[in-house]
PDB file of C-alpha atoms in Angstrom:
ATOM      1  CA  UNK A   1       0.000   0.000   0.000  1.00  0.00           C
ATOM      2  CA  UNK A   2       1.367   3.421  -0.955  1.00  0.00           C
ATOM      3  CA  UNK A   3       2.086   5.938   1.785  1.00  0.00           C
ATOM      4  CA  UNK A   4      -0.879   8.239   2.303  1.00  0.00           C
ATOM      5  CA  UNK A   5       1.470  11.215   2.698  1.00  0.00           C
ATOM      6  CA  UNK A   6       4.862  11.633   1.024  1.00  0.00           C
ATOM      7  CA  UNK A   7       7.579  13.760   2.631  1.00  0.00           C
ATOM      8  CA  UNK A   8      10.972  14.651   1.198  1.00  0.00           C
ATOM      9  CA  UNK A   9      13.544  17.370   1.855  1.00  0.00           C
ATOM     10  CA  UNK A  10      15.828  18.743  -0.849  1.00  0.00           C
ATOM     11  CA  UNK A  11      17.646  22.082  -1.200  1.00  0.00           C
ATOM     12  CA  UNK A  12      16.072  23.439   1.975  1.00  0.00           C
ATOM     13  CA  UNK A  13      12.554  22.638   0.745  1.00  0.00           C
ATOM     14  CA  UNK A  14      10.260  20.119   2.413  1.00  0.00           C
ATOM     15  CA  UNK A  15       7.720  18.816  -0.089  1.00  0.00           C
ATOM     16  CA  UNK A  16       4.716  17.228   1.599  1.00  0.00           C
ATOM     17  CA  UNK A  17       2.313  15.465  -0.746  1.00  0.00           C
ATOM     18  CA  UNK A  18      -1.086  14.078   0.214  1.00  0.00           C
ATOM     19  CA  UNK A  19      -1.217  10.772  -1.610  1.00  0.00           C
ATOM     20  CA  UNK A  20      -4.663   9.148  -1.640  1.00  0.00           C
ATOM     21  CA  UNK A  21      -5.658   9.973  -5.236  1.00  0.00           C
ATOM     22  CA  UNK A  22      -8.112   7.083  -5.414  1.00  0.00           C
ATOM     23  CA  UNK A  23     -10.108   8.773  -2.610  1.00  0.00           C
ATOM     24  CA  UNK A  24      -9.632  12.359  -3.883  1.00  0.00           C
ATOM     25  CA  UNK A  25      -7.115  12.703  -1.030  1.00  0.00           C
ATOM     26  CA  UNK A  26      -9.824  12.452   1.600  1.00  0.00           C
ATOM     27  CA  UNK A  27      -8.365  12.305   5.091  1.00  0.00           C
ATOM     28  CA  UNK A  28      -8.716   8.961   6.836  1.00  0.00           C
ATOM     29  CA  UNK A  29      -7.002   8.444  10.181  1.00  0.00           C
ATOM     30  CA  UNK A  30      -3.797   7.147   8.619  1.00  0.00           C
ATOM     31  CA  UNK A  31      -3.527  10.176   6.341  1.00  0.00           C
ATOM     32  CA  UNK A  32      -4.303  12.643   9.141  1.00  0.00           C
ATOM     33  CA  UNK A  33      -1.638  11.182  11.408  1.00  0.00           C
ATOM     34  CA  UNK A  34       0.893  11.098   8.571  1.00  0.00           C
ATOM     35  CA  UNK A  35       0.164  14.685   7.513  1.00  0.00           C
ATOM     36  CA  UNK A  36       0.316  15.933  11.096  1.00  0.00           C
ATOM     37  CA  UNK A  37       3.658  14.202  11.666  1.00  0.00           C
ATOM     38  CA  UNK A  38       5.118  15.404   8.358  1.00  0.00           C
ATOM     39  CA  UNK A  39       4.153  19.030   8.911  1.00  0.00           C
ATOM     40  CA  UNK A  40       5.412  19.017  12.493  1.00  0.00           C
ATOM     41  CA  UNK A  41       8.653  17.395  11.362  1.00  0.00           C
ATOM     42  CA  UNK A  42       9.175  20.044   8.685  1.00  0.00           C
ATOM     43  CA  UNK A  43       8.457  22.792  11.197  1.00  0.00           C
ATOM     44  CA  UNK A  44      11.096  21.467  13.587  1.00  0.00           C
ATOM     45  CA  UNK A  45      13.750  20.552  10.998  1.00  0.00           C
ATOM     46  CA  UNK A  46      16.524  23.202  10.850  1.00  0.00           C
ATOM     47  CA  UNK A  47      17.423  22.002   7.362  1.00  0.00           C
ATOM     48  CA  UNK A  48      13.979  23.052   6.092  1.00  0.00           C
ATOM     49  CA  UNK A  49      13.649  26.694   5.068  1.00  0.00           C
ATOM     50  CA  UNK A  50      10.311  26.463   3.224  1.00  0.00           C
ATOM     51  CA  UNK A  51       7.492  23.951   2.775  1.00  0.00           C
ATOM     52  CA  UNK A  52       5.468  22.971  -0.283  1.00  0.00           C
ATOM     53  CA  UNK A  53       2.139  21.289   0.473  1.00  0.00           C
ATOM     54  CA  UNK A  54       0.501  19.629  -2.516  1.00  0.00           C
ATOM     55  CA  UNK A  55      -1.228  16.414  -3.583  1.00  0.00           C
ATOM     56  CA  UNK A  56      -1.327  13.681  -6.210  1.00  0.00           C
ATOM     57  CA  UNK A  57      -4.167  13.008  -8.617  1.00  0.00           C
ATOM     58  CA  UNK A  58      -7.051  15.276  -9.559  1.00  0.00           C
ATOM     59  CA  UNK A  59      -7.886  16.631  -6.082  1.00  0.00           C
ATOM     60  CA  UNK A  60      -5.931  18.581  -3.496  1.00  0.00           C
ATOM     61  CA  UNK A  61      -7.952  17.271  -0.538  1.00  0.00           C
ATOM     62  CA  UNK A  62     -11.709  16.892  -0.099  1.00  0.00           C
ATOM     63  CA  UNK A  63     -11.492  16.887   3.696  1.00  0.00           C
ATOM     64  CA  UNK A  64     -12.697  14.169   6.043  1.00  0.00           C
ATOM     65  CA  UNK A  65     -13.021  10.651   4.615  1.00  0.00           C
ATOM     66  CA  UNK A  66     -16.767  10.205   5.162  1.00  0.00           C
ATOM     67  CA  UNK A  67     -16.627   6.476   4.432  1.00  0.00           C
ATOM     68  CA  UNK A  68     -14.400   5.995   7.462  1.00  0.00           C
ATOM     69  CA  UNK A  69     -16.250   8.657   9.419  1.00  0.00           C
ATOM     70  CA  UNK A  70     -19.626   6.915   9.191  1.00  0.00           C
ATOM     71  CA  UNK A  71     -18.166   3.866  10.921  1.00  0.00           C
ATOM     72  CA  UNK A  72     -16.717   6.023  13.701  1.00  0.00           C
ATOM     73  CA  UNK A  73     -19.989   7.923  14.035  1.00  0.00           C
ATOM     74  CA  UNK A  74     -22.011   4.719  14.334  1.00  0.00           C
ATOM     75  CA  UNK A  75     -19.643   3.165  16.878  1.00  0.00           C
ATOM     76  CA  UNK A  76     -19.580   6.319  19.007  1.00  0.00           C
ATOM     77  CA  UNK A  77     -23.362   6.603  18.992  1.00  0.00           C
ATOM     78  CA  UNK A  78     -23.726   2.975  20.064  1.00  0.00           C
ATOM     79  CA  UNK A  79     -21.131   3.425  22.809  1.00  0.00           C
ATOM     80  CA  UNK A  80     -22.431   6.845  23.834  1.00  0.00           C
ATOM     81  CA  UNK A  81     -18.837   8.052  23.970  1.00  0.00           C
ATOM     82  CA  UNK A  82     -19.306  11.476  22.389  1.00  0.00           C
ATOM     83  CA  UNK A  83     -15.846  11.241  20.775  1.00  0.00           C
ATOM     84  CA  UNK A  84     -16.986  11.475  17.172  1.00  0.00           C
ATOM     85  CA  UNK A  85     -15.169  14.730  16.436  1.00  0.00           C
ATOM     86  CA  UNK A  86     -12.074  14.152  18.584  1.00  0.00           C
ATOM     87  CA  UNK A  87     -10.154  14.174  15.304  1.00  0.00           C
ATOM     88  CA  UNK A  88     -10.345  17.983  15.341  1.00  0.00           C
ATOM     89  CA  UNK A  89      -8.201  18.176  18.490  1.00  0.00           C
ATOM     90  CA  UNK A  90      -6.044  15.188  17.631  1.00  0.00           C
ATOM     91  CA  UNK A  91      -5.321  15.882  13.966  1.00  0.00           C
ATOM     92  CA  UNK A  92      -6.768  18.939  12.258  1.00  0.00           C
ATOM     93  CA  UNK A  93      -5.816  21.524  14.878  1.00  0.00           C
ATOM     94  CA  UNK A  94      -2.194  20.325  15.187  1.00  0.00           C
ATOM     95  CA  UNK A  95      -1.821  20.336  11.397  1.00  0.00           C
ATOM     96  CA  UNK A  96      -3.074  23.911  11.065  1.00  0.00           C
ATOM     97  CA  UNK A  97      -1.056  25.106  14.064  1.00  0.00           C
ATOM     98  CA  UNK A  98       2.101  23.674  12.533  1.00  0.00           C
ATOM     99  CA  UNK A  99       1.433  25.187   9.098  1.00  0.00           C
ATOM    100  CA  UNK A 100       0.619  28.642  10.422  1.00  0.00           C
ATOM    101  CA  UNK A 101       3.058  28.696  13.328  1.00  0.00           C
ATOM    102  CA  UNK A 102       6.273  27.402  11.769  1.00  0.00           C
ATOM    103  CA  UNK A 103       8.885  30.157  11.284  1.00  0.00           C
ATOM    104  CA  UNK A 104       9.203  29.432   7.569  1.00  0.00           C
ATOM    105  CA  UNK A 105       6.952  30.075   4.568  1.00  0.00           C
ATOM    106  CA  UNK A 106       4.449  27.458   3.396  1.00  0.00           C
ATOM    107  CA  UNK A 107       3.317  27.290  -0.228  1.00  0.00           C
ATOM    108  CA  UNK A 108       0.185  25.344  -1.162  1.00  0.00           C
ATOM    109  CA  UNK A 109       0.196  23.930  -4.680  1.00  0.00           C
ATOM    110  CA  UNK A 110      -3.529  23.394  -5.153  1.00  0.00           C
ATOM    111  CA  UNK A 111      -3.825  20.910  -8.005  1.00  0.00           C
ATOM    112  CA  UNK A 112      -7.568  20.234  -7.737  1.00  0.00           C
ATOM    113  CA  UNK A 113     -10.598  20.601  -5.511  1.00  0.00           C
ATOM    114  CA  UNK A 114      -9.882  21.674  -1.922  1.00  0.00           C
ATOM    115  CA  UNK A 115     -12.932  21.160   0.279  1.00  0.00           C
ATOM    116  CA  UNK A 116     -13.680  21.139   3.994  1.00  0.00           C
ATOM    117  CA  UNK A 117     -10.499  20.517   5.954  1.00  0.00           C
ATOM    118  CA  UNK A 118      -8.618  20.459   2.645  1.00  0.00           C
ATOM    119  CA  UNK A 119      -9.745  24.051   2.091  1.00  0.00           C
ATOM    120  CA  UNK A 120      -8.530  24.797   5.609  1.00  0.00           C
ATOM    121  CA  UNK A 121      -5.087  23.336   4.875  1.00  0.00           C
ATOM    122  CA  UNK A 122      -4.771  25.489   1.748  1.00  0.00           C
ATOM    123  CA  UNK A 123      -5.870  28.619   3.635  1.00  0.00           C
ATOM    124  CA  UNK A 124      -3.317  27.878   6.374  1.00  0.00           C
ATOM    125  CA  UNK A 125      -0.499  28.217   3.842  1.00  0.00           C
ATOM    126  CA  UNK A 126       1.184  31.575   3.349  1.00  0.00           C
ATOM    127  CA  UNK A 127       0.962  31.485  -0.440  1.00  0.00           C
ATOM    128  CA  UNK A 128      -1.418  29.589  -2.713  1.00  0.00           C
ATOM    129  CA  UNK A 129      -0.658  28.676  -6.324  1.00  0.00           C
ATOM    130  CA  UNK A 130      -3.763  27.190  -7.896  1.00  0.00           C
ATOM    131  CA  UNK A 131      -4.322  25.167 -11.048  1.00  0.00           C
ATOM    132  CA  UNK A 132      -6.850  26.752 -13.377  1.00  0.00           C
ATOM    133  CA  UNK A 133      -8.938  23.570 -13.104  1.00  0.00           C
ATOM    134  CA  UNK A 134      -9.007  23.622  -9.283  1.00  0.00           C
ATOM    135  CA  UNK A 135     -11.875  24.723  -7.053  1.00  0.00           C
ATOM    136  CA  UNK A 136     -12.636  25.384  -3.390  1.00  0.00           C
ATOM    137  CA  UNK A 137     -15.652  24.528  -1.262  1.00  0.00           C
ATOM    138  CA  UNK A 138     -16.261  25.006   2.463  1.00  0.00           C
ATOM    139  CA  UNK A 139     -18.503  21.876   2.458  1.00  0.00           C
ATOM    140  CA  UNK A 140     -19.072  21.769   6.236  1.00  0.00           C
ATOM    141  CA  UNK A 141     -22.729  22.846   6.332  1.00  0.00           C
ATOM    142  CA  UNK A 142     -23.459  20.349   3.568  1.00  0.00           C
ATOM    143  CA  UNK A 143     -22.897  17.552   6.107  1.00  0.00           C
ATOM    144  CA  UNK A 144     -24.446  19.495   9.012  1.00  0.00           C
ATOM    145  CA  UNK A 145     -21.153  20.592  10.548  1.00  0.00           C
ATOM    146  CA  UNK A 146     -19.501  23.872  11.412  1.00  0.00           C
ATOM    147  CA  UNK A 147     -16.070  24.907  10.191  1.00  0.00           C
ATOM    148  CA  UNK A 148     -12.806  23.477  11.486  1.00  0.00           C
ATOM    149  CA  UNK A 149      -9.154  23.475  10.397  1.00  0.00           C
ATOM    150  CA  UNK A 150      -8.960  27.214  11.065  1.00  0.00           C
ATOM    151  CA  UNK A 151     -11.408  28.215   8.318  1.00  0.00           C
ATOM    152  CA  UNK A 152     -13.381  30.512  10.661  1.00  0.00           C
ATOM    153  CA  UNK A 153     -10.144  32.468  11.210  1.00  0.00           C
ATOM    154  CA  UNK A 154      -8.424  32.340   7.826  1.00  0.00           C
ATOM    155  CA  UNK A 155     -11.339  32.717   5.410  1.00  0.00           C
ATOM    156  CA  UNK A 156     -12.814  36.000   6.795  1.00  0.00           C
ATOM    157  CA  UNK A 157      -9.350  37.542   6.783  1.00  0.00           C
ATOM    158  CA  UNK A 158      -9.016  36.833   3.076  1.00  0.00           C
ATOM    159  CA  UNK A 159     -12.534  37.511   1.789  1.00  0.00           C
ATOM    160  CA  UNK A 160     -14.252  39.495   4.574  1.00  0.00           C
ATOM    161  CA  UNK A 161     -16.861  38.462   7.132  1.00  0.00           C
ATOM    162  CA  UNK A 162     -19.867  38.743   4.833  1.00  0.00           C
ATOM    163  CA  UNK A 163     -18.459  36.623   2.024  1.00  0.00           C
ATOM    164  CA  UNK A 164     -17.114  34.080   4.530  1.00  0.00           C
ATOM    165  CA  UNK A 165     -20.567  33.724   6.104  1.00  0.00           C
ATOM    166  CA  UNK A 166     -22.112  33.286   2.648  1.00  0.00           C
ATOM    167  CA  UNK A 167     -19.610  30.587   1.665  1.00  0.00           C
ATOM    168  CA  UNK A 168     -20.072  28.750   4.969  1.00  0.00           C
ATOM    169  CA  UNK A 169     -23.876  28.920   5.121  1.00  0.00           C
ATOM    170  CA  UNK A 170     -24.289  28.121   1.418  1.00  0.00           C
ATOM    171  CA  UNK A 171     -21.395  25.890   0.310  1.00  0.00           C
ATOM    172  CA  UNK A 172     -20.664  26.000  -3.404  1.00  0.00           C
ATOM    173  CA  UNK A 173     -17.793  25.409  -5.771  1.00  0.00           C
ATOM    174  CA  UNK A 174     -15.489  28.406  -6.071  1.00  0.00           C
ATOM    175  CA  UNK A 175     -13.601  28.095  -9.355  1.00  0.00           C
ATOM    176  CA  UNK A 176      -9.945  29.096  -9.603  1.00  0.00           C
ATOM    177  CA  UNK A 177     -10.503  32.477 -11.251  1.00  0.00           C
ATOM    178  CA  UNK A 178     -13.146  33.487  -8.715  1.00  0.00           C
ATOM    179  CA  UNK A 179     -10.838  32.317  -5.929  1.00  0.00           C
ATOM    180  CA  UNK A 180      -8.180  34.643  -7.324  1.00  0.00           C
ATOM    181  CA  UNK A 181     -10.612  37.549  -7.500  1.00  0.00           C
ATOM    182  CA  UNK A 182     -11.726  36.899  -3.905  1.00  0.00           C
ATOM    183  CA  UNK A 183      -8.132  36.829  -2.666  1.00  0.00           C
ATOM    184  CA  UNK A 184      -8.073  33.120  -1.871  1.00  0.00           C
ATOM    185  CA  UNK A 185      -5.563  32.273  -4.616  1.00  0.00           C
ATOM    186  CA  UNK A 186      -2.346  34.245  -5.018  1.00  0.00           C
ATOM    187  CA  UNK A 187      -1.710  32.919  -8.526  1.00  0.00           C
ATOM    188  CA  UNK A 188      -3.626  30.808 -11.028  1.00  0.00           C
ATOM    189  CA  UNK A 189      -1.611  28.784 -13.530  1.00  0.00           C
ATOM    190  CA  UNK A 190      -2.435  26.187 -16.203  1.00  0.00           C
ATOM    191  CA  UNK A 191      -2.953  22.792 -14.589  1.00  0.00           C
ATOM    192  CA  UNK A 192      -0.032  21.199 -16.444  1.00  0.00           C
ATOM    193  CA  UNK A 193       2.295  23.897 -15.096  1.00  0.00           C
ATOM    194  CA  UNK A 194       1.125  23.756 -11.477  1.00  0.00           C
ATOM    195  CA  UNK A 195       3.748  21.320 -10.154  1.00  0.00           C
ATOM    196  CA  UNK A 196       6.690  23.178 -11.722  1.00  0.00           C
ATOM    197  CA  UNK A 197       5.450  26.648 -10.811  1.00  0.00           C
ATOM    198  CA  UNK A 198       4.632  25.740  -7.213  1.00  0.00           C
ATOM    199  CA  UNK A 199       8.026  24.119  -6.739  1.00  0.00           C
ATOM    200  CA  UNK A 200       9.776  27.100  -8.341  1.00  0.00           C
ATOM    201  CA  UNK A 201       8.128  29.543  -5.927  1.00  0.00           C
ATOM    202  CA  UNK A 202       8.774  27.308  -2.922  1.00  0.00           C
ATOM    203  CA  UNK A 203      12.444  26.838  -3.866  1.00  0.00           C
ATOM    204  CA  UNK A 204      12.847  30.615  -4.254  1.00  0.00           C
ATOM    205  CA  UNK A 205      11.519  31.064  -0.720  1.00  0.00           C
ATOM    206  CA  UNK A 206      13.782  28.274   0.561  1.00  0.00           C
ATOM    207  CA  UNK A 207      16.779  30.131  -0.869  1.00  0.00           C
ATOM    208  CA  UNK A 208      15.648  33.478   0.547  1.00  0.00           C
ATOM    209  CA  UNK A 209      16.238  35.402   3.801  1.00  0.00           C
ATOM    210  CA  UNK A 210      14.738  32.885   6.225  1.00  0.00           C
ATOM    211  CA  UNK A 211      14.834  35.090   9.324  1.00  0.00           C
ATOM    212  CA  UNK A 212      13.047  37.888   7.482  1.00  0.00           C
ATOM    213  CA  UNK A 213      10.391  35.528   6.150  1.00  0.00           C
ATOM    214  CA  UNK A 214       9.756  34.165   9.628  1.00  0.00           C
ATOM    215  CA  UNK A 215       9.394  37.713  10.935  1.00  0.00           C
ATOM    216  CA  UNK A 216       7.008  38.671   8.127  1.00  0.00           C
ATOM    217  CA  UNK A 217       4.867  35.637   8.862  1.00  0.00           C
ATOM    218  CA  UNK A 218       4.796  36.398  12.597  1.00  0.00           C
ATOM    219  CA  UNK A 219       4.029  40.081  12.061  1.00  0.00           C
ATOM    220  CA  UNK A 220       1.093  39.324   9.745  1.00  0.00           C
ATOM    221  CA  UNK A 221      -0.409  36.875  12.238  1.00  0.00           C
ATOM    222  CA  UNK A 222       0.083  39.350  15.102  1.00  0.00           C
ATOM    223  CA  UNK A 223      -1.343  42.276  13.159  1.00  0.00           C
ATOM    224  CA  UNK A 224      -4.486  40.300  12.305  1.00  0.00           C
ATOM    225  CA  UNK A 225      -5.602  40.283  15.925  1.00  0.00           C
ATOM    226  CA  UNK A 226      -3.927  43.290  17.574  1.00  0.00           C
ATOM    227  CA  UNK A 227      -4.306  47.054  17.555  1.00  0.00           C
ATOM    228  CA  UNK A 228      -1.948  49.298  15.566  1.00  0.00           C
ATOM    229  CA  UNK A 229      -0.054  50.386  18.694  1.00  0.00           C
ATOM    230  CA  UNK A 230       0.647  46.768  19.620  1.00  0.00           C
ATOM    231  CA  UNK A 231       1.545  45.886  16.052  1.00  0.00           C
ATOM    232  CA  UNK A 232       4.061  48.722  15.910  1.00  0.00           C
ATOM    233  CA  UNK A 233       5.782  47.318  18.989  1.00  0.00           C
ATOM    234  CA  UNK A 234       5.812  43.828  17.452  1.00  0.00           C
ATOM    235  CA  UNK A 235       7.308  45.205  14.232  1.00  0.00           C
ATOM    236  CA  UNK A 236       9.959  46.991  16.281  1.00  0.00           C
ATOM    237  CA  UNK A 237      10.846  43.714  18.012  1.00  0.00           C
ATOM    238  CA  UNK A 238      10.915  41.674  14.827  1.00  0.00           C
ATOM    239  CA  UNK A 239      12.817  44.281  12.832  1.00  0.00           C
ATOM    240  CA  UNK A 240      15.557  44.254  15.440  1.00  0.00           C
ATOM    241  CA  UNK A 241      15.817  40.477  15.031  1.00  0.00           C
ATOM    242  CA  UNK A 242      15.851  40.658  11.218  1.00  0.00           C
ATOM    243  CA  UNK A 243      18.333  43.509  11.255  1.00  0.00           C
ATOM    244  CA  UNK A 244      20.745  41.460  13.356  1.00  0.00           C
ATOM    245  CA  UNK A 245      20.653  38.496  10.960  1.00  0.00           C
ATOM    246  CA  UNK A 246      23.542  37.541   8.717  1.00  0.00           C
ATOM    247  CA  UNK A 247      21.175  37.603   5.771  1.00  0.00           C
ATOM    248  CA  UNK A 248      20.481  41.313   6.276  1.00  0.00           C
ATOM    249  CA  UNK A 249      24.193  42.149   6.162  1.00  0.00           C
ATOM    250  CA  UNK A 250      24.571  39.951   3.064  1.00  0.00           C
ATOM    251  CA  UNK A 251      21.632  41.691   1.369  1.00  0.00           C
ATOM    252  CA  UNK A 252      22.941  45.194   2.054  1.00  0.00           C
ATOM    253  CA  UNK A 253      26.442  44.338   0.856  1.00  0.00           C
ATOM    254  CA  UNK A 254      25.042  42.724  -2.292  1.00  0.00           C
ATOM    255  CA  UNK A 255      22.822  45.756  -2.951  1.00  0.00           C
ATOM    256  CA  UNK A 256      25.778  48.143  -2.724  1.00  0.00           C
ATOM    257  CA  UNK A 257      27.901  45.885  -4.919  1.00  0.00           C
ATOM    258  CA  UNK A 258      24.992  45.431  -7.352  1.00  0.00           C
ATOM    259  CA  UNK A 259      25.213  41.673  -6.955  1.00  0.00           C
ATOM    260  CA  UNK A 260      22.655  38.980  -6.292  1.00  0.00           C
ATOM    261  CA  UNK A 261      22.723  37.972  -2.611  1.00  0.00           C
ATOM    262  CA  UNK A 262      23.327  34.377  -1.537  1.00  0.00           C
ATOM    263  CA  UNK A 263      21.476  33.929   1.726  1.00  0.00           C
ATOM    264  CA  UNK A 264      22.544  31.634   4.545  1.00  0.00           C
ATOM    265  CA  UNK A 265      19.133  31.444   6.184  1.00  0.00           C
ATOM    266  CA  UNK A 266      20.376  32.861   9.460  1.00  0.00           C
TER     267      UNK A 266
END
């Protein structure tokens, strides 16, 4: 049986690939554990300077594997355990925390439909490159559930509260071009170019000023939930850290010499 999640590290880039194409990359327990472990490993690995999250087949990830879920739901109802949705705490939350919290940029190469938790994984990335044949769908209300995987936090910040409420109350397919217009996709590329373009962007980030990228990521997350006065103090703190990095000195010297900088990631 093929691994449900593939994980490799080359040239400072961790490529994590959801690999259940026969199930449209739906997340069964094995896949959720494997994805959680891969993302956490990439976050902790000092050799990793950027992460590319993508998938095999025609879908990015359609969220929870409902075929497995119905068995869990039935067993929990019979046992009266009330643990049906424990997967949120055990799997989905740790995955999103690792994607959003790691001090390195995450690129999502969205090759096909991203729905439910799969939509959440894509939104948790810092940059989304989307195939022109891909689509997004919140899906949750369609199976009588609320959002998880951070969607209630990430989606309104990209599209606004009103549009987020509309997409959650009335799930529908959001095609790639509309996703770009809404601010969900950063770039839309032809489907046959998605793999190369996503890897190219992720490798460029992996070769970039890692300390600065980590600071940018932290400052954006902080600014999303703090007042301007607090954000100014956070920027002051993070700028001091970035300014003390070796990469900053390298960048300034290269600028003066009119050369292309070669960053060390420190």
